Tab-separated table of C-alpha atoms and ligand atoms in Angstrom:
chain	number	residue	atom	x	y	z
A	273	UNK	CA	129.099	146.219	-28.058
A	274	UNK	CA	129.069	149.534	-26.186
A	275	UNK	CA	126.550	150.365	-23.463
A	276	UNK	CA	126.020	153.677	-21.834
A	277	UNK	CA	124.086	154.491	-18.756
A	278	UNK	CA	123.145	157.917	-17.482
A	279	UNK	CA	122.380	157.719	-13.781
A	280	UNK	CA	121.310	161.384	-13.572
A	281	UNK	CA	117.666	160.528	-12.891
A	282	UNK	CA	118.810	158.248	-10.109
A	283	UNK	CA	119.949	161.161	-7.931
A	284	UNK	CA	116.421	161.731	-6.653
A	285	UNK	CA	115.884	158.023	-5.982
A	286	UNK	CA	119.188	157.881	-4.133
A	287	UNK	CA	118.225	160.784	-1.891
A	288	UNK	CA	114.836	159.207	-1.107
A	289	UNK	CA	116.527	155.936	-0.292
A	290	UNK	CA	118.989	157.633	2.036
A	291	UNK	CA	116.043	159.059	3.978
A	292	UNK	CA	114.374	155.640	4.198
A	293	UNK	CA	117.620	154.020	5.324
A	294	UNK	CA	117.457	156.143	8.473
A	295	UNK	CA	114.242	154.345	9.480
A	296	UNK	CA	115.493	150.807	9.236
A	297	UNK	CA	117.779	148.343	11.017
A	298	UNK	CA	118.683	145.997	8.179
A	299	UNK	CA	119.170	146.290	4.434
A	300	UNK	CA	117.878	143.366	2.413
A	301	UNK	CA	119.536	143.534	-0.976
A	302	UNK	CA	118.154	141.569	-3.904
A	303	UNK	CA	120.504	140.417	-6.632
A	304	UNK	CA	119.780	138.207	-9.617
A	305	UNK	CA	121.086	134.705	-8.873
A	306	UNK	CA	122.242	134.335	-12.500
A	307	UNK	CA	124.535	137.364	-12.131
A	308	UNK	CA	125.031	138.030	-8.413
A	309	UNK	CA	127.995	140.317	-9.078
A	310	UNK	CA	126.813	142.239	-12.137
A	311	UNK	CA	123.347	142.895	-10.691
A	312	UNK	CA	124.775	144.354	-7.475
A	313	UNK	CA	125.455	148.062	-7.207
A	314	UNK	CA	128.585	148.533	-5.082
A	315	UNK	CA	127.557	152.095	-4.077
A	316	UNK	CA	125.104	150.637	-1.562
A	317	UNK	CA	128.106	149.620	0.546
A	318	UNK	CA	128.884	153.275	1.344
A	319	UNK	CA	125.228	154.216	1.710
A	320	UNK	CA	124.668	151.335	4.145
A	321	UNK	CA	126.803	153.062	6.741
A	322	UNK	CA	127.301	150.076	9.041
A	323	UNK	CA	123.711	148.741	8.913
A	324	UNK	CA	123.158	144.988	9.096
A	325	UNK	CA	123.156	143.474	5.598
A	326	UNK	CA	121.419	140.558	3.950
A	327	UNK	CA	121.795	139.433	0.350
A	328	UNK	CA	118.983	137.522	-1.328
A	329	UNK	CA	119.908	135.577	-4.436
A	330	UNK	CA	116.556	136.015	-6.172
A	331	UNK	CA	115.320	134.180	-9.282
A	332	UNK	CA	117.242	131.200	-7.993
A	333	UNK	CA	114.844	129.018	-10.022
A	334	UNK	CA	116.569	130.327	-13.169
A	335	UNK	CA	120.192	129.989	-12.020
A	336	UNK	CA	122.567	127.028	-12.034
A	337	UNK	CA	122.296	125.535	-8.516
A	338	UNK	CA	126.015	124.732	-8.307
A	339	UNK	CA	127.003	128.318	-9.123
A	340	UNK	CA	124.406	129.631	-6.696
A	341	UNK	CA	126.012	127.633	-3.866
A	342	UNK	CA	129.381	129.169	-4.733
A	343	UNK	CA	127.860	132.651	-4.619
A	344	UNK	CA	126.264	131.982	-1.240
A	345	UNK	CA	129.659	131.073	0.221
A	346	UNK	CA	131.310	134.009	-1.541
A	347	UNK	CA	129.014	136.615	-0.003
A	348	UNK	CA	128.955	134.887	3.375
A	349	UNK	CA	132.736	135.125	3.463
A	350	UNK	CA	132.373	138.831	2.809
A	351	UNK	CA	130.270	139.147	5.973
A	352	UNK	CA	126.735	139.175	4.542
A	353	UNK	CA	123.917	136.947	5.649
A	354	UNK	CA	122.805	135.192	2.476
A	355	UNK	CA	119.903	133.081	1.298
A	356	UNK	CA	118.305	132.063	-1.984
A	357	UNK	CA	114.731	132.898	-2.926
A	358	UNK	CA	112.221	132.492	-5.684
A	359	UNK	CA	109.975	135.496	-5.155
A	360	UNK	CA	107.597	134.338	-7.870
A	361	UNK	CA	106.700	131.064	-6.131
A	362	UNK	CA	107.402	132.346	-2.631
A	363	UNK	CA	110.024	129.659	-1.977
A	364	UNK	CA	112.558	130.764	0.635
A	365	UNK	CA	110.580	133.792	1.835
A	366	UNK	CA	110.110	132.442	5.360
A	367	UNK	CA	113.841	131.932	5.779
A	368	UNK	CA	114.326	135.637	5.049
A	369	UNK	CA	112.443	136.422	8.218
A	370	UNK	CA	114.904	134.314	10.237
A	371	UNK	CA	117.827	136.021	8.517
A	372	UNK	CA	116.437	139.446	9.382
A	373	UNK	CA	116.166	138.465	13.031
A	374	UNK	CA	119.651	136.953	12.979
A	375	UNK	CA	121.084	140.111	11.410
A	376	UNK	CA	119.642	142.216	14.218
A	377	UNK	CA	120.342	139.922	17.141
A	378	UNK	CA	122.888	142.282	18.735
A	379	UNK	CA	120.567	145.235	18.425
A	380	UNK	CA	117.642	143.329	19.919
A	381	UNK	CA	119.907	142.280	22.801
A	382	UNK	CA	120.976	145.915	23.382
A	383	UNK	CA	117.310	146.967	23.356
A	384	UNK	CA	116.467	144.240	25.857
A	385	UNK	CA	119.200	145.404	28.240
A	386	UNK	CA	117.798	148.913	28.051
A	387	UNK	CA	114.351	147.585	28.876
A	388	UNK	CA	112.963	148.044	25.365
A	389	UNK	CA	110.989	144.904	24.664
A	390	UNK	CA	109.273	143.716	21.490
A	391	UNK	CA	110.401	146.575	19.303
A	392	UNK	CA	110.109	145.064	15.820
A	393	UNK	CA	113.174	144.880	13.625
A	394	UNK	CA	112.705	146.982	10.502
A	395	UNK	CA	113.967	146.010	7.084
A	396	UNK	CA	113.999	147.504	3.616
A	397	UNK	CA	114.396	145.899	0.203
A	398	UNK	CA	116.878	147.417	-2.228
A	399	UNK	CA	118.087	146.406	-5.667
A	400	UNK	CA	118.467	147.387	-9.303
A	401	UNK	CA	115.364	147.522	-11.565
A	402	UNK	CA	113.821	144.215	-12.614
A	403	UNK	CA	115.626	142.172	-9.986
A	404	UNK	CA	112.274	141.237	-8.403
A	405	UNK	CA	111.792	143.774	-5.587
A	406	UNK	CA	108.027	144.261	-6.057
A	407	UNK	CA	107.455	140.540	-6.544
A	408	UNK	CA	109.361	139.840	-3.341
A	409	UNK	CA	107.410	142.448	-1.352
A	410	UNK	CA	104.103	141.001	-2.653
A	411	UNK	CA	105.137	137.468	-1.702
A	412	UNK	CA	106.293	138.700	1.687
A	413	UNK	CA	103.004	140.549	2.243
A	414	UNK	CA	100.994	137.418	1.381
A	415	UNK	CA	102.797	135.467	4.088
A	416	UNK	CA	102.756	138.361	6.546
A	417	UNK	CA	100.117	138.863	9.210
A	418	UNK	CA	99.186	142.488	8.696
A	419	UNK	CA	99.892	145.595	6.763
A	420	UNK	CA	100.384	148.354	9.280
A	421	UNK	CA	98.997	151.744	8.433
A	422	UNK	CA	100.632	155.111	8.849
A	423	UNK	CA	102.181	155.546	12.233
A	424	UNK	CA	102.987	158.776	13.996
A	425	UNK	CA	106.469	160.146	14.434
A	426	UNK	CA	109.411	159.133	12.290
A	427	UNK	CA	107.421	156.628	10.296
A	428	UNK	CA	104.853	159.180	9.148
A	429	UNK	CA	103.593	158.379	5.688
A	430	UNK	CA	105.336	155.025	5.550
A	431	UNK	CA	103.610	151.694	5.170
A	432	UNK	CA	105.085	148.689	6.897
A	433	UNK	CA	104.303	145.069	6.316
A	434	UNK	CA	104.383	143.198	9.575
A	435	UNK	CA	105.546	139.593	9.360
A	436	UNK	CA	104.983	138.879	13.033
A	437	UNK	CA	105.573	140.928	16.126
A	438	UNK	CA	109.318	140.813	15.470
A	439	UNK	CA	109.824	141.813	11.846
A	440	UNK	CA	108.524	144.653	9.688
A	441	UNK	CA	109.309	145.421	6.066
A	442	UNK	CA	108.992	148.831	4.421
A	443	UNK	CA	106.536	148.379	1.563
A	444	UNK	CA	108.438	150.582	-0.910
A	445	UNK	CA	111.794	149.324	-2.138
A	446	UNK	CA	114.950	151.345	-2.655
A	447	UNK	CA	115.911	151.461	-6.296
A	448	UNK	CA	119.586	151.152	-7.099
A	449	UNK	CA	120.971	151.645	-10.569
A	450	UNK	CA	123.016	149.167	-12.543
A	451	UNK	CA	126.660	150.113	-12.538
A	452	UNK	CA	129.106	148.967	-15.113
A	453	UNK	CA	132.526	150.240	-15.807
A	454	UNK	CA	133.290	146.906	-17.433
A	455	UNK	CA	131.476	146.053	-20.642
A	456	UNK	CA	131.104	142.427	-19.547
A	457	UNK	CA	128.854	143.587	-16.689
A	458	UNK	CA	126.668	145.551	-19.148
A	459	UNK	CA	126.542	142.538	-21.420
A	460	UNK	CA	125.368	140.212	-18.663
A	461	UNK	CA	122.675	142.722	-17.663
A	462	UNK	CA	121.561	142.842	-21.298
A	463	UNK	CA	121.412	139.032	-21.487
A	464	UNK	CA	118.984	138.847	-18.567
A	465	UNK	CA	116.884	141.688	-20.016
A	466	UNK	CA	117.788	144.460	-17.591
A	467	UNK	CA	118.965	146.907	-20.235
A	468	UNK	CA	116.641	148.719	-22.603
A	469	UNK	CA	116.411	147.020	-25.984
A	470	UNK	CA	117.162	150.257	-27.829
A	471	UNK	CA	120.650	150.199	-26.352
A	472	UNK	CA	121.839	147.082	-28.137
A	473	UNK	CA	121.603	145.157	-31.386
A	474	UNK	CA	119.437	142.137	-30.679
A	475	UNK	CA	121.184	139.914	-33.232
A	476	UNK	CA	124.620	140.749	-31.901
A	477	UNK	CA	123.488	140.134	-28.322
A	478	UNK	CA	121.979	136.741	-29.189
A	479	UNK	CA	125.148	135.722	-31.050
A	480	UNK	CA	127.234	136.565	-27.968
A	481	UNK	CA	124.854	134.593	-25.745
A	482	UNK	CA	125.152	131.602	-28.080
A	483	UNK	CA	128.941	131.790	-27.915
A	484	UNK	CA	128.726	131.781	-24.128
A	485	UNK	CA	126.285	128.861	-24.067
A	486	UNK	CA	128.387	126.848	-26.510
A	487	UNK	CA	131.408	127.272	-24.277
A	488	UNK	CA	129.831	126.821	-20.822
A	489	UNK	CA	126.760	124.682	-21.542
A	490	UNK	CA	127.875	122.733	-24.620
A	491	UNK	CA	125.140	120.892	-26.514
A	492	UNK	CA	122.280	122.594	-24.698
A	493	UNK	CA	121.180	124.874	-27.550
A	494	UNK	CA	121.275	122.071	-30.121
A	495	UNK	CA	119.221	119.831	-27.897
A	496	UNK	CA	116.639	122.467	-27.009
A	497	UNK	CA	116.044	123.644	-30.585
A	498	UNK	CA	116.692	120.224	-32.133
A	499	UNK	CA	119.248	121.647	-34.507
A	500	UNK	CA	122.381	120.174	-36.021
A	501	UNK	CA	125.637	120.476	-34.068
A	502	UNK	CA	127.864	122.770	-36.067
A	503	UNK	CA	130.357	125.428	-35.016
A	504	UNK	CA	129.405	129.078	-35.120
A	505	UNK	CA	126.666	131.237	-33.657
A	506	UNK	CA	125.641	132.565	-37.109
A	507	UNK	CA	124.894	129.042	-38.285
A	508	UNK	CA	122.998	128.241	-35.091
A	509	UNK	CA	120.849	131.373	-35.253
A	510	UNK	CA	120.006	130.575	-38.871
A	511	UNK	CA	119.038	127.038	-37.842
A	512	UNK	CA	116.830	128.439	-35.049
A	513	UNK	CA	115.212	130.840	-37.562
A	514	UNK	CA	114.391	127.897	-39.863
A	515	UNK	CA	113.097	125.692	-37.048
A	516	UNK	CA	110.879	128.428	-35.644
A	517	UNK	CA	109.677	129.605	-39.062
A	518	UNK	CA	111.092	133.114	-38.749
A	519	UNK	CA	110.483	134.355	-42.283
A	520	UNK	CA	110.236	137.953	-43.440
A	521	UNK	CA	108.019	139.202	-46.264
A	522	UNK	CA	109.892	138.217	-49.427
A	523	UNK	CA	110.901	134.859	-47.964
A	524	UNK	CA	114.160	135.847	-46.265
A	525	UNK	CA	114.986	134.504	-42.804
A	526	UNK	CA	114.151	136.933	-40.016
A	527	UNK	CA	117.308	136.714	-37.952
A	528	UNK	CA	116.231	139.364	-35.430
A	529	UNK	CA	113.128	137.303	-34.690
A	530	UNK	CA	115.289	134.209	-34.148
A	531	UNK	CA	117.552	136.245	-31.859
A	532	UNK	CA	114.497	137.314	-29.879
A	533	UNK	CA	113.335	133.700	-29.507
A	534	UNK	CA	116.720	132.712	-28.121
A	535	UNK	CA	116.887	135.615	-25.658
A	536	UNK	CA	113.283	135.073	-24.524
A	537	UNK	CA	113.841	131.332	-24.054
A	538	UNK	CA	116.955	132.029	-22.009
A	539	UNK	CA	115.347	134.786	-19.894
A	540	UNK	CA	112.272	132.695	-19.095
A	541	UNK	CA	114.437	129.736	-18.059
A	542	UNK	CA	113.191	127.488	-20.875
A	543	UNK	CA	116.778	126.661	-21.865
A	544	UNK	CA	117.388	125.406	-18.329
A	545	UNK	CA	118.983	126.778	-15.194
A	546	UNK	CA	121.891	128.846	-16.394
A	547	UNK	CA	124.273	131.164	-14.549
A	548	UNK	CA	126.318	133.753	-16.373
A	549	UNK	CA	129.091	134.317	-13.860
A	550	UNK	CA	130.909	132.585	-11.018
A	551	UNK	CA	132.793	134.101	-8.063
A	552	UNK	CA	135.995	132.730	-9.621
A	553	UNK	CA	135.441	134.928	-12.660
A	554	UNK	CA	136.049	131.943	-14.912
A	555	UNK	CA	132.985	132.379	-17.132
A	556	UNK	CA	133.746	134.771	-19.955
A	557	UNK	CA	131.043	136.587	-21.890
B	633	LIG	P1	111.522	145.125	-9.641
B	633	LIG	O1	110.417	145.507	-8.700
B	633	LIG	O2	112.816	144.871	-8.940
B	633	LIG	O3	111.714	146.079	-10.776
B	633	LIG	O4	111.141	143.715	-10.301
B	633	LIG	P2	109.709	142.997	-10.426
B	633	LIG	O5	109.246	142.539	-9.095
B	633	LIG	O6	108.816	143.844	-11.245
B	633	LIG	O7	110.106	141.689	-11.234
B	633	LIG	C1	110.638	141.742	-12.557
B	633	LIG	C2	110.314	140.442	-13.273
B	633	LIG	O8	111.000	139.366	-12.627
B	633	LIG	C3	108.842	140.046	-13.279
B	633	LIG	O9	108.592	139.398	-14.510
B	633	LIG	C4	108.746	139.040	-12.154
B	633	LIG	O10	107.666	138.144	-12.305
B	633	LIG	C5	110.063	138.325	-12.323
B	633	LIG	N1	110.539	137.673	-11.088
B	633	LIG	C6	110.692	138.229	-9.856
B	633	LIG	N2	111.176	137.340	-8.989
B	633	LIG	C7	111.340	136.175	-9.667
B	633	LIG	C8	111.842	134.879	-9.316
B	633	LIG	O11	112.270	134.609	-8.189
B	633	LIG	N3	111.873	133.964	-10.332
B	633	LIG	C9	111.446	134.227	-11.585
B	633	LIG	N4	111.514	133.255	-12.496
B	633	LIG	N5	110.978	135.438	-11.947
B	633	LIG	C10	110.933	136.385	-11.007
B	633	LIG	P3	107.757	140.033	-15.668
B	633	LIG	O12	108.042	139.237	-16.870
B	633	LIG	O13	108.011	141.500	-15.703
B	633	LIG	O14	106.318	139.833	-15.176
B	633	LIG	P4	105.463	138.476	-15.139
B	633	LIG	O15	105.237	138.102	-16.556
B	633	LIG	O16	106.270	137.435	-14.397
B	633	LIG	O17	104.237	138.872	-14.395
């Protein structure tokens, strides 16, 4: 399956983000815990220009906990501060505040030596579309004390969400674009629903997901759909179509509808907590 991506319209977003980056002390980058590599845009590393960095493995409720632990260690070894969150339920949000403070400890210490006291640490959320940036900011705002209005000077026109007197978060996220030179990265993004449907064949995508699930999570599909164990994604999709009553006018099985059921069940976490890649690179799609 071939994917293409035209990042032309991202140029403006990139420029806006570069301006916002000047206002902040720490970059909080959201990635999808099911694909912490494929949902991360490596270009942010150059744009970050030495700023403190935090990675949040978001949607951790949907990912395989064992794999998520491996990813935490992987990014920690690369020098990031890392934590897992579920922005939808709010789980883990408070820990983010501690991580932000930890990331800026040196800076706060420098400020203190210069006699600057209680200057809040400023953070900004970045990530590719659909990774959960707005959901995170909403959850953060709910737990925060105040929303600060426009302030004079460099922050003119910007809204900050104040967690306490120490931490502030810019209320607009920086949007990164998915980047994939490798088709496997594009495929993983399509599995989680981060690529427009027009760009792929739904049946083909579902068949590839089934092949992955059969290899890495054997027996799971059969158990969930209560279908017979038999080799082959075509057979399984047909069995799902029959079970779910996917019938077209004229009585033929609607295989695209069955494919959609499978993808929706996977994306919503109904099939269970599933990760699509490990830091070892030993999960093929
Ligand atoms: P974005 O700003 O980065 O583009 O992402 P956004 O917050 O819009 O979130 C995209 C989707 O991901 C939303 O689902 C949101 O609810 C879901 N989401 C965000 N964080 C989490 C999480 O930690 N766990 C889970 N399970 N889902 C999360 P949606 O289907 O577009 O909306 P809705 O039906 O949930 O309201």
